[in-house]
């Protein structure tokens, strides 16, 4: 089992709809969870961090964490073509090591 | 203007040559990291440093070396022992180990 798993996609969502990205992790002791957005050819950009169970909202983005199910998700409301990118889930495990999933490629269709 | 800088953006080298990638940050972050990304792949940790003059190997340290003589700087040397050095190299920093990591723009290394 991979430490951090994401569906690689591609995930296609119509403009204006909600995009839902999911991630599961293996280390039950993980404490910190992050979502990064990476445009093609560019470096990852941090868009959300979440540390406790529940929802965290920032503009059109909502991160959801369920530690009991070892599951973290990212919702993007009112999806825009500029949201088309690869989204990386990252989890701090063990000795403060950030482990990345493979990423989900998201395409927003106008 | 705070941030992380990496230079150069593109680097070309012949096989058998060592090459050093630069990473500088002015965010006053304690921790710095080097990752490698291959096409269609996630990020893999090469080395990290939580404090000056100390660093630890990541998952794929073979063929790489680092130094941390100053808080602001964490250069990565790709040695001739690295079997597949062509990749996108990303430097990151964080306030401390459990906090958010912020990435520089990356260096794309091509070895032929």
XYZ file of N, CA and C in Angstrom:
666
model
N 0.850 -1.200 0.000
C 0.000 0.000 0.000
C 0.886 1.250 0.000
N 0.550 2.195 -0.907
C 1.315 3.433 -0.957
C 0.998 4.243 0.284
N 1.983 5.090 0.689
C 1.803 5.897 1.896
C 0.700 6.936 1.718
N 0.660 7.556 0.552
C -0.359 8.555 0.231
C -0.892 8.220 -1.155
N -2.184 8.003 -1.249
C -2.771 7.575 -2.523
C -3.797 8.577 -3.035
N -3.677 8.850 -4.320
C -4.629 9.707 -5.010
C -5.003 9.049 -6.329
N -6.218 9.302 -6.795
C -6.611 8.883 -8.132
C -5.890 9.789 -9.124
N -5.137 9.200 -10.052
C -4.313 10.011 -10.953
C -5.131 10.789 -11.978
N -6.408 10.380 -12.165
C -7.247 11.060 -13.134
C -6.920 10.639 -14.547
N -7.216 11.482 -15.563
C -7.666 12.850 -15.375
C -9.112 12.948 -14.938
N -9.395 13.998 -14.159
C -10.728 14.292 -13.694
C -11.230 15.501 -14.475
N -12.335 15.321 -15.172
C -12.901 16.409 -15.974
C -14.172 16.917 -15.323
N -14.245 18.237 -15.159
C -15.373 18.866 -14.490
C -15.818 20.057 -15.325
N -17.115 20.245 -15.525
C -17.561 21.423 -16.281
C -17.364 22.697 -15.476
N -17.113 23.774 -16.176
C -16.943 25.080 -15.542
C -18.161 25.414 -14.692
N -17.896 25.912 -13.481
C -18.970 26.285 -12.575
C -19.397 25.184 -11.628
N -18.986 23.947 -11.896
C -19.355 22.818 -11.040
C -18.368 22.684 -9.878
N -18.639 21.718 -9.004
C -17.746 21.438 -7.877
C -16.790 20.307 -8.276
N -15.502 20.541 -8.081
C -14.502 19.492 -8.303
C -14.154 18.891 -6.952
N -14.137 17.574 -6.889
C -13.849 16.871 -5.643
C -12.627 15.982 -5.826
N -11.601 16.251 -5.029
C -10.339 15.516 -5.115
C -10.118 14.771 -3.806
N -9.715 13.512 -3.908
C -9.615 12.667 -2.718
C -8.215 12.124 -2.513
N -7.928 11.812 -1.251
C -6.594 11.334 -0.889
C -6.728 10.449 0.352
N -6.061 9.318 0.371
C -5.994 8.493 1.573
C -4.539 8.316 1.962
N -4.298 8.082 3.252
C -2.941 7.942 3.743
C -2.854 6.760 4.688
N -1.657 6.223 4.835
C -1.503 4.961 5.560
C -1.104 5.133 7.028
N -0.390 6.226 7.360
C 0.118 6.390 8.715
C -0.938 7.029 9.611
N -1.498 6.260 10.532
C -2.568 6.764 11.386
C -2.080 7.896 12.301
N -0.780 7.973 12.527
C -0.234 9.016 13.398
C 0.035 10.348 12.698
N -0.309 10.460 11.432
C -0.059 11.691 10.675
C -0.806 12.867 11.296
N -0.144 14.050 11.274
C -0.701 15.211 11.965
C -1.026 16.385 11.055
N -0.295 16.489 9.953
C -0.418 17.683 9.116
C -0.691 17.259 7.684
N -1.610 18.003 7.037
C -2.091 17.597 5.719
C -2.167 18.823 4.822
N -1.730 18.657 3.577
C -1.620 19.804 2.689
C -2.117 19.455 1.292
N -2.625 20.470 0.617
C -2.945 20.359 -0.804
C -2.111 21.387 -1.565
N -1.453 20.907 -2.615
C -0.667 21.772 -3.492
C -1.269 21.724 -4.895
N -1.175 22.824 -5.588
C -1.570 22.900 -6.992
C -0.308 23.061 -7.822
N -0.198 22.302 -8.895
C 0.977 22.384 -9.756
C 0.531 22.519 -11.206
N 0.830 23.675 -11.778
C 0.592 23.860 -13.198
C 1.718 23.196 -13.981
N 1.427 22.813 -15.206
C 2.393 22.104 -16.036
C 3.692 22.885 -16.174
N 4.802 22.266 -15.834
C 6.118 22.896 -15.956
C 6.485 23.817 -14.823
N 5.603 23.961 -13.842
C 5.860 24.865 -12.718
C 6.040 24.086 -11.424
N 6.444 24.789 -10.376
C 6.627 24.154 -9.077
C 5.303 24.117 -8.318
N 5.169 23.244 -7.320
C 3.934 23.167 -6.540
C 3.699 24.433 -5.726
N 2.429 24.796 -5.616
C 2.014 25.974 -4.869
C 1.061 25.521 -3.770
N 1.349 25.868 -2.539
C 0.494 25.479 -1.419
C -0.830 26.232 -1.493
N -1.949 25.480 -1.469
C -3.246 26.145 -1.492
C -4.057 25.912 -0.220
N -3.830 24.804 0.477
C -4.573 24.541 1.701
C -3.729 23.707 2.656
N -3.881 23.983 3.943
C -3.317 23.133 4.970
C -4.418 22.850 5.978
N -4.415 21.646 6.547
C -5.433 21.282 7.537
C -4.795 20.370 8.566
N -5.111 20.623 9.848
C -4.443 19.910 10.920
C -5.410 19.142 11.822
N -6.706 19.506 11.810
C -7.652 18.843 12.698
C -8.866 18.370 11.905
N -9.583 17.424 12.471
C -10.750 16.855 11.806
C -11.782 17.922 11.479
N -12.459 17.725 10.350
C -13.511 18.651 9.964
C -13.192 19.350 8.668
N -13.835 20.478 8.468
C -13.692 21.246 7.235
C -12.930 22.539 7.491
N -12.180 22.936 6.471
C -11.518 24.235 6.501
C -11.764 24.896 5.153
N -12.316 26.103 5.206
C -12.686 26.791 3.973
C -11.785 27.997 3.739
N -11.420 28.200 2.462
C -10.640 29.380 2.077
C -11.079 29.758 0.671
N -11.963 30.756 0.602
C -12.475 31.164 -0.699
C -13.276 30.047 -1.355
N -12.897 29.678 -2.564
C -13.624 28.605 -3.260
C -13.140 27.215 -2.869
N -12.126 27.134 -2.039
C -11.533 25.849 -1.650
C -12.000 25.429 -0.257
N -12.308 24.135 -0.118
C -12.609 23.543 1.183
C -11.815 22.259 1.322
N -11.033 22.166 2.387
C -10.339 20.928 2.705
C -11.125 20.210 3.789
N -11.206 18.892 3.660
C -11.922 18.085 4.641
C -10.993 16.990 5.137
N -10.957 16.801 6.448
C -10.085 15.802 7.047
C -10.891 14.867 7.940
N -10.672 13.569 7.769
C -11.280 12.556 8.622
C -10.172 11.598 9.038
N -9.629 11.825 10.211
C -8.489 11.022 10.671
C -8.887 9.572 10.940
N -10.099 9.344 11.397
C -10.533 7.968 11.679
C -10.540 7.124 10.401
N -10.925 7.738 9.298
C -10.957 7.048 8.006
C -9.667 7.249 7.216
N -8.744 8.046 7.749
C -7.449 8.336 7.102
C -7.690 8.868 5.688
N -8.479 9.918 5.637
C -8.982 10.435 4.369
C -8.959 11.962 4.430
N -8.441 12.554 3.349
C -8.469 14.015 3.242
C -8.920 14.367 1.826
N -9.755 15.389 1.718
C -10.269 15.747 0.402
C -10.182 17.251 0.177
N -10.298 17.636 -1.072
C -10.304 19.050 -1.461
C -11.485 19.270 -2.393
N -12.323 20.238 -2.036
C -13.442 20.620 -2.892
C -13.149 21.995 -3.481
N -13.388 22.118 -4.765
C -13.237 23.406 -5.436
C -14.611 23.791 -5.977
N -15.180 24.859 -5.406
C -16.504 25.305 -5.850
C -16.369 26.270 -7.006
N -17.441 26.348 -7.816
C -17.456 27.271 -8.955
C -16.152 27.137 -9.753
N -15.865 25.932 -10.194
C -14.606 25.640 -10.884
C -14.399 26.542 -12.097
N -13.166 27.000 -12.258
C -12.791 27.871 -13.360
C -11.739 27.178 -14.231
N -11.654 27.533 -15.506
C -10.598 26.942 -16.347
C -9.205 27.114 -15.764
N -8.987 28.204 -15.024
C -7.673 28.423 -14.411
C -7.377 27.433 -13.281
N -8.380 26.671 -12.847
C -8.157 25.640 -11.835
C -7.588 24.358 -12.447
N -7.530 24.293 -13.759
C -6.979 23.109 -14.441
C -5.500 22.985 -14.096
N -5.146 21.901 -13.431
C -3.782 21.692 -12.935
C -3.715 20.288 -12.336
N -2.549 19.935 -11.856
C -2.395 18.710 -11.067
C -2.408 19.089 -9.602
N -3.209 18.379 -8.820
C -3.331 18.657 -7.391
C -2.646 17.546 -6.602
N -1.705 17.967 -5.767
C -0.900 17.034 -4.983
C -1.354 17.060 -3.534
N -1.652 15.883 -3.010
C -1.939 15.725 -1.589
C -0.621 15.389 -0.892
N -0.372 15.990 0.263
C 0.870 15.732 0.987
C 0.564 15.590 2.469
N 1.235 14.657 3.100
C 0.979 14.327 4.508
C 2.308 14.243 5.247
N 2.388 14.850 6.420
C 3.613 14.711 7.223
C 3.485 13.434 8.038
N 4.457 12.548 7.846
C 4.441 11.260 8.530
C 5.748 11.064 9.275
N 5.700 10.267 10.322
C 6.906 9.866 11.024
C 7.737 11.051 11.484
N 9.038 11.000 11.167
C 9.959 12.030 11.635
C 9.882 13.287 10.777
N 8.694 13.903 10.767
C 8.518 15.179 10.085
C 8.853 15.103 8.603
N 8.521 13.972 7.984
C 8.764 13.807 6.556
C 7.469 14.047 5.784
N 7.546 14.940 4.795
C 6.372 15.233 3.970
C 6.328 14.233 2.826
N 5.246 13.467 2.771
C 5.087 12.440 1.734
C 3.994 12.890 0.773
N 4.293 12.840 -0.520
C 3.366 13.294 -1.543
C 2.673 12.119 -2.223
N 1.420 12.345 -2.585
C 0.744 11.432 -3.494
C 1.214 11.702 -4.914
N 0.751 10.869 -5.834
C 1.163 11.000 -7.235
C 0.516 12.181 -7.927
N -0.557 12.699 -7.343
C -1.249 13.835 -7.938
C -2.449 13.427 -8.765
N -3.468 14.303 -8.779
C -4.653 14.118 -9.621
C -4.689 15.241 -10.634
N -4.760 14.860 -11.915
C -4.827 15.886 -12.962
C -6.285 16.296 -13.154
N -6.543 17.580 -12.969
C -7.900 18.122 -13.059
C -8.011 19.005 -14.294
N -9.074 18.777 -15.069
C -9.354 19.622 -16.227
C -10.747 20.215 -16.062
N -10.836 21.542 -16.161
C -12.121 22.231 -16.096
C -12.514 22.586 -17.531
N -13.649 22.101 -17.942
C -14.095 22.302 -19.330
C -15.046 23.496 -19.432
N -14.682 24.493 -20.272
C -15.545 25.676 -20.410
C -16.905 25.330 -20.993
N 11.233 41.497 -0.672
C 10.390 40.524 -1.352
C 10.833 39.127 -0.940
N 10.072 38.482 -0.018
C 10.490 37.204 0.512
C 10.198 36.071 -0.423
N 11.044 35.025 -0.356
C 10.782 33.875 -1.173
C 11.960 32.939 -1.253
N 11.815 31.968 -2.143
C 12.845 30.966 -2.373
C 13.300 31.088 -3.820
N 14.589 31.173 -4.013
C 15.116 31.265 -5.369
C 15.968 30.047 -5.664
N 15.861 29.594 -6.892
C 16.674 28.487 -7.375
C 17.314 28.918 -8.686
N 18.555 28.562 -8.830
C 19.217 28.881 -10.092
C 20.168 27.759 -10.478
N 20.359 27.574 -11.801
C 19.604 28.234 -12.871
C 18.253 27.574 -13.085
N 17.446 28.102 -13.980
C 16.145 27.510 -14.271
C 16.305 26.241 -15.111
N 17.226 26.297 -16.071
C 17.541 25.136 -16.908
C 19.046 24.895 -16.840
N 19.433 23.624 -16.811
C 20.843 23.272 -16.709
C 21.098 22.042 -17.569
N 22.145 22.131 -18.368
C 22.510 21.015 -19.239
C 23.925 20.583 -18.902
N 24.130 19.293 -18.755
C 25.443 18.770 -18.424
C 25.707 17.491 -19.192
N 26.991 17.211 -19.345
C 27.408 15.950 -19.951
C 27.485 14.884 -18.864
N 27.219 13.673 -19.260
C 27.329 12.550 -18.324
C 28.741 12.499 -17.740
N 28.835 12.199 -16.438
C 30.132 12.096 -15.794
C 30.567 13.372 -15.082
N 29.823 14.462 -15.281
C 30.161 15.729 -14.627
C 29.308 15.918 -13.376
N 29.922 16.460 -12.337
C 29.148 16.879 -11.172
C 28.521 18.238 -11.460
N 27.368 18.496 -10.857
C 26.726 19.794 -11.041
C 26.073 20.204 -9.719
N 26.158 21.502 -9.404
C 25.582 22.018 -8.152
C 24.412 22.931 -8.448
N 23.284 22.651 -7.798
C 22.075 23.451 -7.933
C 21.955 24.357 -6.708
N 21.619 25.595 -6.967
C 21.553 26.584 -5.903
C 20.128 26.707 -5.358
N 20.014 26.916 -4.045
C 18.733 27.213 -3.410
C 18.988 28.209 -2.278
N 18.302 29.345 -2.349
C 18.429 30.387 -1.340
C 17.037 30.811 -0.887
N 16.889 31.058 0.426
C 15.609 31.560 0.938
C 15.848 32.704 1.903
N 14.944 33.687 1.856
C 15.018 34.817 2.789
C 13.767 34.893 3.641
N 13.186 33.726 3.915
C 11.978 33.631 4.727
C 12.289 33.396 6.200
N 13.570 33.282 6.520
C 14.009 32.979 7.889
C 13.491 31.613 8.351
N 13.355 30.690 7.393
C 12.915 29.343 7.719
C 14.084 28.504 8.217
N 13.780 27.639 9.196
C 14.823 26.772 9.733
C 15.097 25.575 8.839
N 14.035 25.005 8.276
C 14.159 23.737 7.549
C 14.170 23.954 6.043
N 14.996 23.169 5.367
C 15.068 23.222 3.905
C 15.124 21.808 3.356
N 14.635 21.659 2.136
C 14.440 20.329 1.550
C 14.787 20.346 0.059
N 15.210 19.195 -0.439
C 15.382 18.976 -1.871
C 14.533 17.782 -2.289
N 13.778 18.006 -3.376
C 12.956 16.959 -3.968
C 13.340 16.801 -5.432
N 12.981 15.661 -5.928
C 13.129 15.378 -7.366
C 11.765 14.974 -7.894
N 11.428 15.462 -9.102
C 10.173 15.078 -9.738
C 10.474 14.606 -11.150
N 10.017 13.407 -11.463
C 10.141 12.869 -12.813
C 8.793 12.989 -13.509
N 8.775 13.022 -14.844
C 7.524 13.242 -15.585
C 6.402 12.317 -15.123
N 5.255 12.910 -14.800
C 4.089 12.140 -14.389
C 4.199 11.508 -13.018
N 5.224 11.912 -12.269
C 5.450 11.311 -10.958
C 5.240 12.330 -9.847
N 5.106 11.807 -8.638
C 5.061 12.675 -7.474
C 6.458 13.134 -7.098
N 6.567 13.810 -5.978
C 7.848 14.322 -5.512
C 8.520 13.303 -4.598
N 9.819 13.150 -4.772
C 10.588 12.246 -3.910
C 11.670 13.034 -3.184
N 11.796 12.782 -1.882
C 12.701 13.540 -1.033
C 14.129 13.050 -1.185
N 15.038 13.980 -1.454
C 16.453 13.634 -1.627
C 17.213 13.847 -0.306
N 17.194 15.051 0.204
C 17.855 15.421 1.456
C 17.019 16.498 2.140
N 17.167 16.603 3.458
C 16.559 17.702 4.169
C 17.448 18.129 5.330
N 17.236 19.370 5.759
C 18.033 19.942 6.832
C 17.109 20.716 7.752
N 17.165 20.395 9.041
C 16.308 21.083 10.012
C 17.044 22.258 10.661
N 18.384 22.256 10.538
C 19.162 23.282 11.218
C 20.504 23.399 10.513
N 21.139 24.544 10.679
C 22.446 24.766 10.049
C 23.443 23.699 10.493
N 24.271 23.278 9.549
C 25.334 22.291 9.779
C 24.817 20.903 10.116
N 23.584 20.635 9.782
C 23.010 19.305 9.991
C 22.047 18.989 8.853
N 22.097 17.758 8.346
C 21.164 17.361 7.299
C 21.000 15.851 7.341
N 19.877 15.376 6.777
C 19.559 13.957 6.786
C 19.220 13.488 5.378
N 19.491 12.225 5.117
C 19.129 11.638 3.833
C 17.625 11.425 3.757
N 17.100 11.641 2.551
C 15.721 11.314 2.285
C 15.622 9.923 1.686
N 14.632 9.744 0.832
C 14.368 8.421 0.271
C 15.306 8.033 -0.869
N 15.872 9.038 -1.540
C 16.673 8.742 -2.740
C 17.976 9.530 -2.727
N 18.741 9.453 -1.635
C 19.944 10.278 -1.471
C 21.149 9.793 -2.273
N 21.144 8.569 -2.738
C 22.322 8.030 -3.427
C 22.649 8.837 -4.678
N 23.931 9.261 -4.769
C 24.363 10.029 -5.931
C 24.207 11.535 -5.760
N 23.751 11.958 -4.583
C 23.570 13.374 -4.286
C 24.348 13.748 -3.029
N 24.704 15.033 -2.906
C 25.274 15.531 -1.662
C 24.777 16.950 -1.435
N 24.774 17.365 -0.154
C 24.299 18.697 0.212
C 25.218 19.290 1.275
N 25.023 20.576 1.515
C 25.668 21.251 2.641
C 24.688 22.285 3.169
N 24.860 22.623 4.448
C 24.002 23.672 5.038
C 24.890 24.510 5.953
N 25.686 25.364 5.354
C 26.622 26.211 6.102
C 25.968 27.494 6.566
N 24.900 27.899 5.875
C 24.164 29.107 6.259
C 22.676 28.770 6.313
N 21.949 29.480 7.139
C 20.515 29.232 7.261
C 19.799 29.457 5.938
N 20.300 30.427 5.148
C 19.605 30.840 3.939
C 19.864 29.938 2.744
N 20.874 29.076 2.824
C 21.345 28.401 1.622
C 21.439 26.891 1.814
N 21.033 26.150 0.786
C 21.053 24.684 0.873
C 21.358 24.124 -0.524
N 22.605 24.217 -0.970
C 22.927 23.746 -2.329
C 22.941 22.225 -2.434
N 22.549 21.750 -3.596
C 22.509 20.314 -3.894
C 23.504 20.008 -5.008
N 24.382 19.028 -4.782
C 25.294 18.583 -5.827
C 24.823 17.240 -6.361
N 24.645 17.184 -7.670
C 24.303 15.946 -8.348
C 25.618 15.368 -8.856
N 26.018 14.243 -8.331
C 27.321 13.699 -8.687
C 27.210 12.740 -9.869
N 28.342 12.368 -10.385
C 28.370 11.440 -11.516
C 27.889 10.048 -11.114
N 27.769 9.806 -9.812
C 27.285 8.508 -9.333
C 25.770 8.368 -9.443
N 25.078 9.468 -9.677
C 23.615 9.418 -9.815
C 23.308 8.847 -11.206
N 22.602 7.733 -11.243
C 22.433 6.996 -12.499
C 21.458 7.643 -13.458
N 20.444 8.293 -12.947
C 19.432 8.922 -13.805
C 19.196 10.357 -13.344
N 20.134 11.260 -13.590
C 20.045 12.595 -13.010
C 19.063 13.544 -13.699
N 18.646 13.239 -14.916
C 17.733 14.129 -15.627
C 16.393 14.156 -14.925
N 15.990 15.341 -14.444
C 14.751 15.474 -13.675
C 14.506 16.947 -13.384
N 13.369 17.218 -12.769
C 13.000 18.547 -12.283
C 13.320 18.558 -10.787
N 14.231 19.466 -10.362
C 14.668 19.506 -8.970
C 14.016 20.692 -8.269
N 13.415 20.394 -7.128
C 12.657 21.397 -6.386
C 13.223 21.550 -4.986
N 13.433 22.788 -4.598
C 13.879 23.121 -3.253
C 12.688 23.695 -2.489
N 12.579 23.376 -1.222
C 11.486 23.892 -0.406
C 12.025 24.293 0.962
N 11.262 25.101 1.661
C 11.637 25.458 3.022
C 10.387 25.538 3.881
N 10.578 25.394 5.187
C 9.468 25.524 6.124
C 9.987 26.109 7.426
N 9.082 26.716 8.186
C 9.461 27.318 9.456
C 10.083 26.259 10.361
N 9.395 25.148 10.491
C 9.887 23.979 11.210
C 9.305 22.752 10.537
N 9.702 21.580 11.023
C 9.381 20.352 10.318
C 7.917 20.047 10.128
N 7.042 20.481 11.031
C 5.640 20.101 10.940
C 4.784 21.137 10.222
N 5.410 22.169 9.730
C 4.666 23.255 9.108
C 4.714 23.184 7.585
N 3.958 24.093 6.982
C 3.843 24.110 5.524
C 5.206 24.287 4.878
N 5.399 23.596 3.777
C 6.602 23.767 2.973
C 6.263 24.618 1.754
N 7.159 25.541 1.450
C 6.991 26.411 0.295
C 8.106 26.117 -0.689
N 7.743 26.096 -1.961
C 8.684 25.654 -2.989
C 9.267 26.820 -3.790
N 10.511 26.631 -4.220
C 11.107 27.524 -5.195
C 10.622 27.157 -6.585
N 11.074 27.896 -7.606
C 10.584 27.687 -8.971
C 11.131 26.425 -9.638
N 12.176 25.836 -9.077
C 12.706 24.594 -9.635
C 13.836 24.791 -10.623
N 14.649 23.759 -10.766
C 15.701 23.697 -11.784
C 15.490 22.430 -12.590
N 15.427 22.602 -13.912
C 15.249 21.443 -14.782
C 16.624 21.035 -15.296
N 17.101 19.887 -14.858
C 18.434 19.392 -15.209
C 18.328 18.328 -16.296
N 19.121 18.514 -17.334
C 19.206 17.521 -18.403
C 20.644 17.067 -18.541
N 20.861 15.772 -18.417
C 22.207 15.202 -18.562
C 22.218 14.275 -19.764
N 23.168 14.530 -20.665
C 23.245 13.720 -21.896
C 24.608 13.056 -22.050
